[in-house]
């Protein structure tokens, strides 16, 4: 079951302002009975000051829907309509010390009921622009229409990108197959020469990262990361110099860092141990696993590639 | 703590308490009898012997003709997948599957995937009481059908499908028949040797054995392709070192289930009926769902109109009563149970369905407490409902409250 905060539980077990208000002059009905969550918000507004004197709710829905409704009425009572409209769904969730991610839509429903009730009071039409599609991401309540629109508008090609743009797939990951199908569908609409599918292997795995983006996981840019490598090596050099040796940094390619041991270090019997020590220091400084290799390995690799 | 506050577990269709005798039977297989039954030495031989006993115990419960028809698996879902995928692999020229709209996700989700793989799936609809139309079923049986899969008992309502008859009809048409009997085994008498059922799935934790062990019954002579390859275990039909403790436990649980089948259909059934009648007598605008005359003896599914199930469960839980709901919120999906939708239960009632599922441990005193607890909870939540006013639903509820989709 859900892990509700004490505050959510308390507002569910003892809801504030439940029931109808006599003489309400602003009413907002929102929600979806199909989805099992619907809310009627009733306001009694003082026309001279636009202050909400009373607010109450009737909710058909789960524990968090009832708690969110209760919280909303407590938050807006005594506010002017303009101030009340500044209340966000996050404010409702915060008032309850947070809601489980799968239940955030309850707070969204609260905010929409508020907009609808105020529009009703002002004699304005309020309509929701929500276009209903098959629900893909259950954690964040993102439907297929939304994902498809965002994929098409932004030319997205991977599940990771879809998550970054819409949050869909960002929690339990069980909808990744569904997102992949949408990507495939949108991708198939494009002329074939621009078709590009993201690789099926895990793109977050360290080995799959290209050298240019390898640093992002540590939170450093490529430049910052190389500077860190340099700084770390600078700190090591005095020790080598004491033994009449030295080192130079030749190349950083993703997880492979190529260095040249020079002076007394070159050809030293302890070269392997020295490299190992440098590697340990670099791993520690960068917060990631890297391999330190002698520069001659780089030359061999280039020869193979060429 | 007051005795009246001891917890009451009425969610036995979700999972059951492992019987203490079952725990006792399985424990030595974690300690002194840890051997691999495939080994030639004494450590292995002891375990091999225990598996043989367990197989015979399950065979007896199912009324299977041969003990080799029992294949131990890890769970009901594995058995379901194995059965359907085997039928498709073994008969590649047949690309159609017949099932029902109210199956467990173990079947329905697999079928959705099969459709993506270009198989054709027919889902038999059900009527308001959750019953299929046998004429419609018969019309679908054809030489291109690889397998029929129909549940013996529905997990939400307890409604029983006439699987004996359905299997006969499939057999006449030359079509394999599988039944997901996860909810039925141990609650109603089963005698497979006198049916035409080719395959049957069962799950240990639904009948007082632990989680992690299940069975696929496979009639001798039924063509089969394993899901797992890689070992000779279960006669090559399910590779992987046996879960010996779990299998021994399931054997013991089967023996106990057989001994208690009379109790299930008398004492448990009477308590279920008392619970259902007691609640419906005191709560207006509530009704029992499913085929009330032809259902499991332990299950009662009650729809409370105009309120939502999660709220009911939270308030019941506060009183130490455990049940479950077909509401969207409790499952983490946004739609109410597919079983309720298939039966045409309106959304205002489907979201408020509560399943009470009893076991042989359920007592009369517990049932009395639940009967007393439910009516005030329904009243309390209805006070908050936009469909409710005073002591009754508002007039024309669907029109009186028609929210904008948010």
XYZ file of C-alpha atoms in Angstrom:
712
model
C 0.000 0.000 0.000
C 0.916 3.639 -0.163
C 3.048 5.264 2.414
C 1.023 8.258 3.479
C 2.421 10.886 5.801
C 0.891 11.357 9.238
C -0.625 14.608 7.974
C -2.330 12.860 5.040
C -3.684 10.181 7.330
C -4.869 12.729 9.843
C -6.689 14.786 7.193
C -8.239 11.613 5.777
C -9.437 10.348 9.139
C -10.600 13.811 10.273
C -11.354 15.826 7.149
C -11.857 19.579 7.593
C -14.682 21.456 5.894
C -16.429 18.386 4.471
C -19.969 18.680 3.167
C -22.006 21.296 1.382
C -22.142 25.022 2.302
C -25.475 26.788 2.359
C -25.347 29.778 0.046
C -22.135 28.863 -1.761
C -21.503 31.256 -4.625
C -18.648 29.467 -6.363
C -18.704 25.753 -7.171
C -16.109 23.725 -9.053
C -16.663 20.111 -10.068
C -13.583 18.393 -11.480
C -12.142 14.919 -11.752
C -12.929 11.705 -13.493
C -15.300 9.106 -12.147
C -13.716 6.640 -14.531
C -10.396 7.189 -12.790
C -12.066 7.102 -9.396
C -11.242 10.619 -8.251
C -13.635 13.536 -8.398
C -14.122 16.603 -6.274
C -16.690 19.327 -5.744
C -15.258 22.466 -4.178
C -17.683 25.018 -2.782
C -16.753 28.583 -1.916
C -18.576 31.368 -0.129
C -16.947 34.563 -1.333
C -17.625 38.040 0.070
C -18.359 40.048 -3.080
C -17.105 43.374 -1.690
C -13.639 42.122 -0.789
C -13.270 38.953 -2.902
C -12.284 37.154 0.285
C -13.101 33.462 0.630
C -15.153 33.308 3.826
C -15.891 29.616 3.698
C -14.657 26.686 1.642
C -15.868 23.113 1.693
C -15.579 19.964 -0.369
C -17.252 16.718 -1.299
C -14.914 14.101 -2.721
C -15.352 10.738 -4.355
C -11.889 9.313 -4.162
C -9.070 7.678 -2.307
C -7.490 8.661 0.990
C -5.085 11.145 -0.548
C -7.849 12.729 -2.656
C -9.881 13.350 0.486
C -6.837 14.626 2.391
C -5.849 16.925 -0.518
C -9.385 18.335 -0.635
C -9.356 18.922 3.096
C -5.948 20.616 2.913
C -7.036 22.824 0.019
C -10.026 24.196 1.910
C -7.827 24.983 4.911
C -5.235 26.743 2.757
C -7.637 29.012 0.875
C -9.980 30.052 3.658
C -9.540 33.775 4.366
C -7.555 34.404 1.197
C -8.629 36.748 -1.564
C -9.455 35.065 -4.851
C -6.304 36.395 -6.473
C -4.157 35.085 -3.641
C -6.000 31.777 -3.700
C -5.239 31.393 -7.393
C -1.537 31.519 -6.542
C -1.858 28.265 -4.598
C -0.141 25.500 -6.558
C -0.619 21.789 -6.367
C 2.820 21.626 -4.765
C 1.538 23.913 -1.987
C -1.233 21.410 -1.312
C 1.225 18.518 -1.269
C 3.612 20.461 0.975
C 0.800 21.266 3.394
C 0.339 17.512 3.774
C 4.092 16.922 4.213
C 4.171 15.386 0.752
C 2.191 12.859 -1.271
C 3.431 9.625 -2.845
C 4.482 10.358 -6.471
C 1.635 8.181 -7.770
C -0.821 10.340 -5.830
C 0.361 13.782 -6.888
C -2.565 13.944 -9.297
C -4.817 14.316 -6.247
C -3.193 17.672 -5.504
C -3.464 18.655 -9.172
C -7.172 17.904 -8.985
C -7.430 20.181 -5.949
C -5.869 23.083 -7.767
C -8.098 22.556 -10.793
C -11.196 22.475 -8.594
C -10.092 25.818 -7.162
C -9.699 27.339 -10.637
C -13.074 25.943 -11.663
C -14.822 27.244 -8.534
C -13.352 30.737 -8.908
C -14.276 30.804 -12.607
C -17.793 29.760 -11.610
C -17.978 32.580 -9.073
C -16.738 35.106 -11.638
C -19.156 33.808 -14.235
C -16.341 32.660 -16.494
C -16.216 29.441 -18.421
C -13.551 27.044 -17.228
C -12.587 24.158 -19.338
C -9.857 21.687 -19.034
C -7.689 21.256 -22.077
C -6.750 17.757 -21.117
C -6.806 15.397 -24.023
C -7.397 11.884 -22.813
C -5.298 9.065 -24.193
C -4.340 5.614 -23.015
C -2.517 5.888 -19.740
C 1.124 4.928 -20.212
C 3.006 6.078 -17.135
C 0.883 5.222 -14.138
C 3.298 6.720 -11.655
C 3.012 10.238 -13.075
C -0.329 9.805 -14.883
C 1.087 10.592 -18.333
C -0.965 9.389 -21.266
C -0.050 8.335 -24.777
C -1.277 11.543 -26.429
C 0.973 13.661 -24.243
C 4.023 11.479 -24.840
C 3.410 11.313 -28.561
C 3.052 15.086 -28.839
C 6.236 15.710 -26.916
C 8.159 13.071 -28.849
C 7.029 14.552 -32.151
C 7.579 18.175 -31.176
C 11.071 17.592 -29.861
C 12.263 14.795 -32.107
C 12.947 12.541 -29.129
C 14.472 9.135 -29.798
C 15.036 7.510 -26.428
C 13.052 6.563 -23.340
C 15.539 8.544 -21.277
C 14.704 11.693 -23.251
C 10.974 11.071 -22.877
C 11.479 10.808 -19.117
C 13.431 14.049 -19.075
C 10.725 15.892 -21.007
C 7.559 14.418 -19.491
C 8.599 12.492 -16.360
C 6.902 9.452 -17.941
C 8.869 6.326 -17.124
C 10.860 8.077 -14.425
C 9.678 6.066 -11.478
C 8.901 2.360 -11.625
C 10.055 1.864 -15.265
C 7.286 -0.633 -16.000
C 5.993 1.543 -18.865
C 9.299 1.670 -20.751
C 8.021 -0.915 -23.219
C 4.965 1.272 -23.897
C 7.143 4.372 -24.375
C 9.379 2.446 -26.771
C 6.310 1.588 -28.834
C 5.321 5.256 -29.079
C 8.865 6.158 -30.080
C 8.831 3.441 -32.736
C 5.491 4.658 -34.046
C 6.555 8.302 -34.301
C 9.917 7.278 -35.697
C 8.201 5.243 -38.419
C 6.364 8.375 -39.607
C 9.621 10.054 -40.536
C 11.309 9.576 -43.919
C 13.578 6.581 -43.639
C 16.870 8.461 -44.052
C 16.334 10.332 -40.813
C 15.260 7.267 -38.862
C 17.480 6.777 -35.933
C 16.717 4.504 -33.092
C 18.402 4.687 -29.744
C 20.495 1.618 -28.927
C 18.692 -1.085 -27.007
C 21.436 -1.490 -24.458
C 21.338 0.455 -21.252
C 22.463 3.934 -22.145
C 23.130 4.799 -18.548
C 25.743 2.130 -18.118
C 29.230 3.584 -17.887
C 30.684 1.575 -20.770
C 28.082 2.754 -23.237
C 28.871 6.410 -22.723
C 30.840 8.077 -25.447
C 34.014 9.786 -24.214
C 32.438 13.193 -24.793
C 29.665 12.583 -22.295
C 31.422 10.246 -19.930
C 31.853 12.976 -17.363
C 28.195 13.832 -16.925
C 27.609 11.095 -14.400
C 30.099 12.616 -11.992
C 28.492 16.014 -12.425
C 31.602 17.460 -14.083
C 31.983 18.766 -17.586
C 34.675 17.193 -19.711
C 36.901 20.217 -19.160
C 36.364 20.235 -15.385
C 37.062 16.564 -15.262
C 40.370 16.892 -17.131
C 41.345 19.778 -14.863
C 40.682 17.535 -11.899
C 42.876 14.833 -13.429
C 45.625 17.413 -13.924
C 45.348 18.767 -10.397
C 45.489 15.259 -8.967
C 48.559 14.390 -11.020
C 50.237 17.684 -10.010
C 49.886 16.651 -6.404
C 51.527 13.314 -7.112
C 54.468 14.663 -9.102
C 56.607 15.926 -6.176
C 56.773 12.367 -4.836
C 58.010 11.055 -8.185
C 60.402 13.951 -8.538
C 61.990 13.070 -5.200
C 62.942 9.794 -6.835
C 64.176 11.675 -9.896
C 61.209 10.641 -11.927
C 58.175 12.426 -13.281
C 55.022 11.956 -15.307
C 53.112 13.686 -18.045
C 49.429 13.453 -18.936
C 48.996 12.489 -22.564
C 45.284 11.855 -23.101
C 41.964 11.338 -21.336
C 39.545 9.130 -23.254
C 36.452 8.407 -21.195
C 37.504 5.976 -18.509
C 41.032 5.569 -19.889
C 43.689 7.994 -18.756
C 47.030 7.761 -20.569
C 50.179 8.982 -18.882
C 53.861 8.842 -19.607
C 56.284 8.025 -16.857
C 59.547 9.831 -17.492
C 62.988 10.211 -15.919
C 63.850 7.556 -13.417
C 60.296 6.260 -13.480
C 60.507 5.218 -17.112
C 61.380 1.565 -17.279
C 61.504 1.317 -13.509
C 60.709 -2.119 -12.109
C 58.055 -0.492 -9.983
C 56.264 1.072 -12.959
C 53.258 -1.150 -12.491
C 52.928 -0.296 -8.831
C 53.379 3.411 -9.555
C 50.625 3.334 -12.173
C 48.383 1.464 -9.742
C 48.929 4.106 -7.090
C 48.165 6.913 -9.533
C 45.027 5.104 -10.629
C 43.804 4.783 -7.053
C 44.369 8.511 -6.438
C 42.501 9.435 -9.629
C 39.584 7.156 -8.839
C 39.304 8.767 -5.456
C 39.513 12.297 -6.796
C 37.031 11.769 -9.618
C 34.589 9.626 -7.705
C 34.450 7.091 -10.528
C 36.399 4.079 -11.701
C 39.088 4.932 -14.243
C 41.969 2.972 -15.737
C 45.425 4.510 -15.918
C 47.457 3.251 -18.870
C 50.945 4.026 -20.176
C 50.899 6.276 -23.218
C 52.411 3.560 -25.392
C 49.055 1.759 -25.112
C 47.451 4.791 -26.715
C 49.851 4.597 -29.613
C 48.976 0.919 -30.070
C 45.285 1.713 -29.987
C 45.635 4.465 -32.545
C 47.581 2.106 -34.781
C 44.776 -0.457 -34.519
C 42.123 2.142 -35.282
C 44.092 3.649 -38.170
C -4.421 -5.386 23.833
C -8.153 -6.072 23.906
C -9.025 -9.303 22.157
C -11.490 -7.383 20.006
C -8.552 -5.523 18.510
C -6.617 -8.521 17.255
C -6.227 -8.213 13.490
C -8.697 -9.901 11.163
C -7.340 -11.167 7.876
C -9.975 -11.377 5.147
C -7.647 -11.123 2.153
C -6.938 -14.803 1.583
C -7.365 -14.542 -2.184
C -4.301 -12.282 -2.166
C -2.227 -14.641 -0.101
C -2.628 -16.947 2.865
C -0.912 -17.582 6.128
C 1.470 -20.532 5.885
C 0.007 -23.310 7.987
C 2.227 -24.049 11.029
C 2.293 -27.730 10.037
C 3.578 -26.684 6.619
C 6.336 -24.575 8.169
C 7.334 -27.508 10.319
C 7.455 -29.828 7.320
C 9.628 -27.545 5.235
C 12.155 -26.326 7.818
C 14.441 -29.415 7.741
C 14.967 -28.811 4.029
C 16.832 -25.620 4.819
C 19.043 -27.361 7.371
C 19.857 -31.078 7.539
C 18.167 -31.986 4.238
C 19.907 -29.363 2.150
C 21.037 -31.760 -0.570
C 20.499 -31.389 -4.282
C 18.004 -34.069 -5.329
C 20.032 -34.649 -8.482
C 23.048 -35.831 -6.461
C 23.837 -39.506 -6.196
C 24.807 -39.414 -2.501
C 22.609 -39.778 0.539
C 22.176 -36.008 0.973
C 20.499 -35.825 -2.425
C 18.582 -39.074 -2.167
C 16.708 -37.984 0.963
C 15.517 -34.844 -0.777
C 14.578 -36.749 -3.918
C 12.388 -38.981 -1.816
C 10.681 -35.997 -0.189
C 9.942 -34.465 -3.597
C 8.344 -37.733 -4.658
C 6.052 -37.611 -1.621
C 5.145 -33.984 -2.320
C 4.372 -34.799 -5.937
C 2.005 -37.559 -4.810
C 0.318 -35.185 -2.346
C -0.329 -32.606 -5.072
C -1.444 -35.372 -7.430
C -4.018 -36.484 -4.887
C -5.375 -32.966 -4.373
C -5.812 -32.476 -8.116
C -7.069 -35.983 -8.801
C -4.393 -36.395 -11.484
C -3.968 -39.829 -12.987
C -0.140 -39.866 -12.899
C 2.316 -38.185 -10.563
C 4.471 -37.323 -13.585
C 1.726 -34.927 -14.662
C 2.776 -32.578 -11.828
C 5.511 -30.089 -12.795
C 6.787 -27.879 -9.987
C 7.363 -24.246 -10.940
C 8.062 -21.025 -9.077
C 4.536 -19.581 -9.093
C 1.161 -19.422 -10.782
C 2.333 -16.821 -13.263
C 5.182 -19.028 -14.436
C 2.773 -21.938 -14.853
C 0.409 -19.757 -16.903
C 3.154 -18.464 -19.172
C 4.628 -21.928 -19.587
C 1.249 -23.392 -20.573
C 0.317 -20.814 -23.169
C 3.760 -20.376 -24.704
C 4.172 -24.152 -24.848
C 0.924 -24.554 -26.761
C 1.996 -21.917 -29.268
C 5.509 -23.330 -29.719
C 4.285 -26.896 -30.014
C 1.693 -26.028 -32.671
C 3.300 -23.281 -34.755
C 0.596 -23.460 -37.405
C -2.043 -22.425 -34.857
C -1.926 -18.688 -34.113
C -5.123 -18.073 -32.126
C -5.666 -18.022 -28.360
C -9.092 -17.975 -26.707
C -9.357 -16.555 -23.212
C -11.803 -14.449 -21.201
C -12.026 -10.761 -20.397
C -11.778 -11.380 -16.653
C -8.580 -13.435 -16.397
C -5.777 -12.580 -14.012
C -3.101 -10.245 -15.437
C -0.792 -13.285 -15.590
C -2.870 -14.346 -18.601
C -4.152 -11.028 -19.944
C -0.820 -9.221 -20.012
C 0.778 -12.195 -21.720
C -2.051 -12.165 -24.297
C -1.542 -8.449 -24.964
C 2.077 -9.193 -25.694
C 1.146 -12.114 -27.943
C -0.998 -9.757 -30.006
C 2.027 -7.588 -30.568
C 3.754 -10.725 -31.808
C 0.932 -11.136 -34.368
C -1.051 -13.816 -32.601
C -4.822 -13.437 -32.519
C -6.469 -13.350 -29.082
C -10.205 -13.727 -28.511
C -11.348 -12.505 -25.102
C -14.767 -13.865 -24.232
C -16.915 -11.149 -22.668
C -18.945 -11.818 -19.534
C -22.444 -10.816 -18.500
C -23.419 -8.753 -15.449
C -22.813 -11.760 -13.215
C -19.448 -12.537 -14.729
C -20.587 -15.552 -16.788
C -19.443 -16.362 -20.304
C -21.738 -17.450 -23.129
C -20.914 -21.060 -24.029
C -22.474 -20.732 -27.504
C -20.218 -17.829 -28.291
C -17.303 -19.845 -26.950
C -18.206 -22.805 -29.134
C -18.361 -20.609 -32.206
C -14.743 -19.570 -31.665
C -13.329 -23.092 -31.382
C -11.601 -23.782 -34.675
C -8.590 -25.668 -36.038
C -6.480 -22.495 -35.943
C -6.842 -22.185 -32.145
C -3.716 -23.244 -30.273
C -5.110 -23.083 -26.763
C -8.050 -22.012 -24.647
C -7.171 -20.523 -21.269
C -10.010 -19.866 -18.837
C -9.734 -19.381 -15.096
C -11.475 -21.888 -12.878
C -12.437 -19.279 -10.274
C -12.238 -15.527 -10.538
C -9.901 -13.958 -8.003
C -12.089 -10.887 -7.424
C -15.607 -12.280 -7.333
C -14.999 -16.003 -6.847
C -17.242 -16.732 -9.851
C -16.610 -20.212 -11.237
C -16.376 -20.879 -14.954
C -17.739 -24.234 -16.178
C -14.232 -25.401 -17.052
C -15.177 -29.104 -17.193
C -17.675 -28.364 -19.920
C -15.403 -25.886 -21.663
C -12.601 -28.458 -21.703
C -14.918 -31.088 -23.188
C -15.905 -28.673 -25.941
C -12.291 -27.763 -26.650
C -11.352 -31.424 -26.724
C -14.091 -32.184 -29.247
C -12.746 -29.404 -31.438
C -9.196 -30.729 -31.058
C -8.019 -27.688 -29.096
C -5.805 -27.730 -25.995
C -7.405 -26.454 -22.794
C -5.626 -24.693 -19.918
C -7.163 -23.407 -16.728
C -5.683 -20.965 -14.243
C -6.964 -22.639 -11.078
C -4.874 -20.597 -8.657
C -7.962 -19.524 -6.692
C -9.898 -22.778 -7.029
C -7.390 -25.385 -5.844
C -7.954 -26.225 -2.214
C -11.314 -24.457 -2.077
C -13.415 -26.731 -4.285
C -13.035 -30.448 -5.085
C -11.024 -31.090 -8.247
C -10.667 -34.417 -10.066
C -8.628 -33.863 -13.195
C -8.528 -37.487 -14.353
C -12.254 -37.285 -15.056
C -11.990 -34.075 -17.083
C -10.528 -33.141 -20.446
C -8.379 -30.376 -18.953
C -4.897 -30.541 -20.507
C -3.105 -28.042 -18.307
C -3.781 -26.384 -14.958
C -1.886 -23.748 -12.975
C -1.799 -23.529 -9.216
C 0.090 -21.416 -6.737
C 1.293 -22.549 -3.319
C 0.768 -19.343 -1.380
C -2.962 -19.322 -2.086
C -3.411 -22.558 -0.129
C -1.331 -22.028 2.999
C 2.038 -22.950 1.455
C 4.728 -20.278 1.106
C 5.296 -17.949 -1.846
C 7.729 -19.063 -4.512
C 6.297 -22.427 -5.451
C 3.630 -23.392 -7.949
C 2.579 -26.243 -10.168
C 1.757 -26.774 -13.785
C -0.362 -29.862 -14.278
C 0.322 -31.299 -17.728
C -1.843 -34.179 -18.895
C 0.176 -37.147 -20.108
C 0.323 -37.091 -23.884
C -0.208 -33.353 -24.205
C 2.445 -31.932 -26.509
C 4.802 -29.692 -24.545
C 7.684 -27.265 -25.033
C 9.496 -26.099 -21.885
C 9.869 -22.453 -20.982
C 13.207 -23.039 -19.248
C 15.845 -25.266 -20.772
C 19.079 -26.215 -19.105
C 18.532 -29.249 -16.931
C 16.803 -32.572 -16.575
C 14.709 -31.467 -13.569
C 10.969 -32.163 -13.739
C 11.757 -34.561 -16.615
C 13.294 -31.772 -18.633
C 10.069 -29.825 -18.592
C 11.202 -27.220 -16.094
C 14.962 -26.873 -15.780
C 16.467 -25.407 -12.637
C 17.389 -26.880 -9.273
C 14.225 -27.717 -7.385
C 12.947 -25.427 -4.615
C 12.925 -28.460 -2.361
C 11.717 -26.728 0.824
C 8.932 -24.995 -1.103
C 7.909 -28.186 -2.872
C 7.792 -30.164 0.370
C 5.697 -27.339 1.845
C 3.284 -27.386 -1.082
C 2.936 -31.152 -0.695
C 2.040 -30.784 2.961
C -0.310 -27.881 2.213
C -2.051 -30.003 -0.436
C -2.587 -32.783 2.058
C -4.096 -30.291 4.542
C -6.240 -28.663 1.846
C -7.673 -32.057 0.957
C -8.502 -32.738 4.575
C -10.175 -29.310 4.872
C -12.143 -29.196 1.642
C -15.327 -30.144 3.487
C -14.717 -27.409 6.062
C -14.226 -24.832 3.273
C -17.563 -25.735 1.729
C -19.539 -25.819 4.960
C -18.110 -23.707 7.771
C -16.235 -21.160 5.671
C -19.116 -20.888 3.225
C -21.590 -20.264 6.035
C -19.388 -17.537 7.516
C -19.002 -15.915 4.094
C -22.770 -15.935 3.604
C -23.315 -14.528 7.079
C -20.827 -11.727 6.403
C -22.384 -10.833 3.073
C -25.951 -10.895 4.329
C -24.997 -9.008 7.476
C -23.367 -6.165 5.559
C -26.023 -5.916 2.849
C -28.774 -5.842 5.468
C -27.259 -2.767 7.099
C -25.710 -0.831 4.217
C -28.080 0.560 1.595
C -26.938 0.990 -2.009
C -24.547 -1.920 -1.835
C -24.658 -5.222 -3.712
C -22.652 -8.415 -4.073
C -20.992 -8.897 -7.462
C -20.403 -12.029 -9.511
C -22.371 -15.237 -9.924
C -23.673 -15.634 -6.399
C -24.929 -19.187 -6.894
C -21.835 -20.516 -8.565
C -18.753 -19.201 -6.842
C -15.971 -20.037 -4.406
C -17.154 -20.679 -0.853
C -14.711 -18.159 0.685
C -15.163 -15.042 -1.448
C -17.598 -12.148 -1.197
C -17.173 -9.063 -3.337
C -19.409 -6.176 -2.337
C -19.831 -2.942 -4.281
C -20.512 0.096 -2.112
C -22.011 2.717 -4.379
C -20.842 6.349 -4.421
C -17.689 5.807 -2.373
C -14.172 4.772 -3.232
C -12.519 1.566 -2.088
C -9.226 2.866 -0.793
C -10.972 5.000 1.785
C -12.940 1.971 2.954
C -9.767 -0.098 3.238
C -7.920 2.604 5.185
C -10.761 2.879 7.665
C -11.063 -0.911 7.949
C -7.319 -1.142 8.455
C -7.596 1.327 11.321
C -9.864 -1.255 12.979
C -7.418 -4.050 12.208
C -9.457 -5.516 9.359
C -7.656 -6.478 6.148
C -9.540 -6.774 2.846
C -8.872 -5.615 -0.705
C -10.492 -3.471 -3.349
C -11.052 -3.361 -7.078
C -10.634 0.392 -6.987
C -8.070 2.057 -9.183
C -6.265 3.783 -6.352
C -5.275 0.689 -4.479
C -3.689 -0.912 -7.501
C -1.719 2.131 -8.560
C -3.571 2.250 -11.860
C -6.132 4.883 -12.692
C -8.866 2.541 -13.839
C -11.024 0.308 -11.696
C -10.667 -3.448 -11.923
C -11.017 -4.928 -15.408
C -13.273 -7.604 -13.890
C -15.789 -5.022 -12.687
C -15.635 -3.182 -16.015
C -16.156 -6.446 -17.926
C -19.283 -7.099 -15.863
C -20.586 -3.624 -16.682
C -20.531 -2.414 -13.075
C -20.859 1.403 -13.227
C -17.784 3.396 -12.253
C -19.538 4.865 -9.216
C -19.832 1.309 -7.836
C -16.778 -0.347 -9.372
C -14.401 1.966 -7.501
C -16.147 1.039 -4.274
C -15.850 -2.744 -4.522
C -14.392 -4.550 -1.542
C -13.350 -8.177 -1.629
C -13.592 -10.164 1.567
C -11.872 -13.538 1.226
C -11.994 -15.939 4.145
C -9.925 -18.972 5.057
C -10.204 -21.950 7.334
C -8.743 -19.774 10.100
C -11.605 -17.266 9.959
C -13.813 -17.327 13.062
C -17.409 -16.418 13.759
C -16.340 -13.696 16.197
C -14.244 -12.081 13.477
C -17.154 -12.084 11.048
C -19.373 -10.468 13.690
C -16.809 -7.726 14.192
C -16.586 -7.005 10.467
C -20.365 -6.908 10.102
C -20.440 -4.295 12.860
C -17.516 -2.291 11.480
C -18.541 -1.825 7.848
C -21.840 0.144 8.009
C -20.440 3.155 9.932
C -17.465 3.294 7.541
C -19.732 3.402 4.494
C -21.843 6.098 6.146
C -18.796 8.156 7.093
C -17.388 8.155 3.544
C -20.759 8.812 1.954
C -21.001 11.990 4.023
C -18.002 13.204 2.029
C -19.303 12.050 -1.343
C -20.607 14.532 -3.903
C -23.132 11.866 -4.894
C -24.636 11.674 -1.451
C -26.948 13.975 0.462
C -28.309 13.248 3.924
C -29.177 9.566 4.072
C -29.523 8.841 0.375
C -27.858 9.436 -2.962
C -28.648 12.757 -4.608
C -31.352 12.631 -7.255
C -30.055 11.615 -10.690
C -26.518 11.275 -9.348
C -24.856 11.116 -12.755
C -26.345 14.473 -13.760
C -26.151 16.142 -10.379
C -22.406 15.678 -10.303
C -20.693 15.630 -13.686
C -17.164 16.882 -13.127
C -14.900 18.368 -15.789
C -12.049 15.983 -16.485
C -8.993 17.148 -14.658
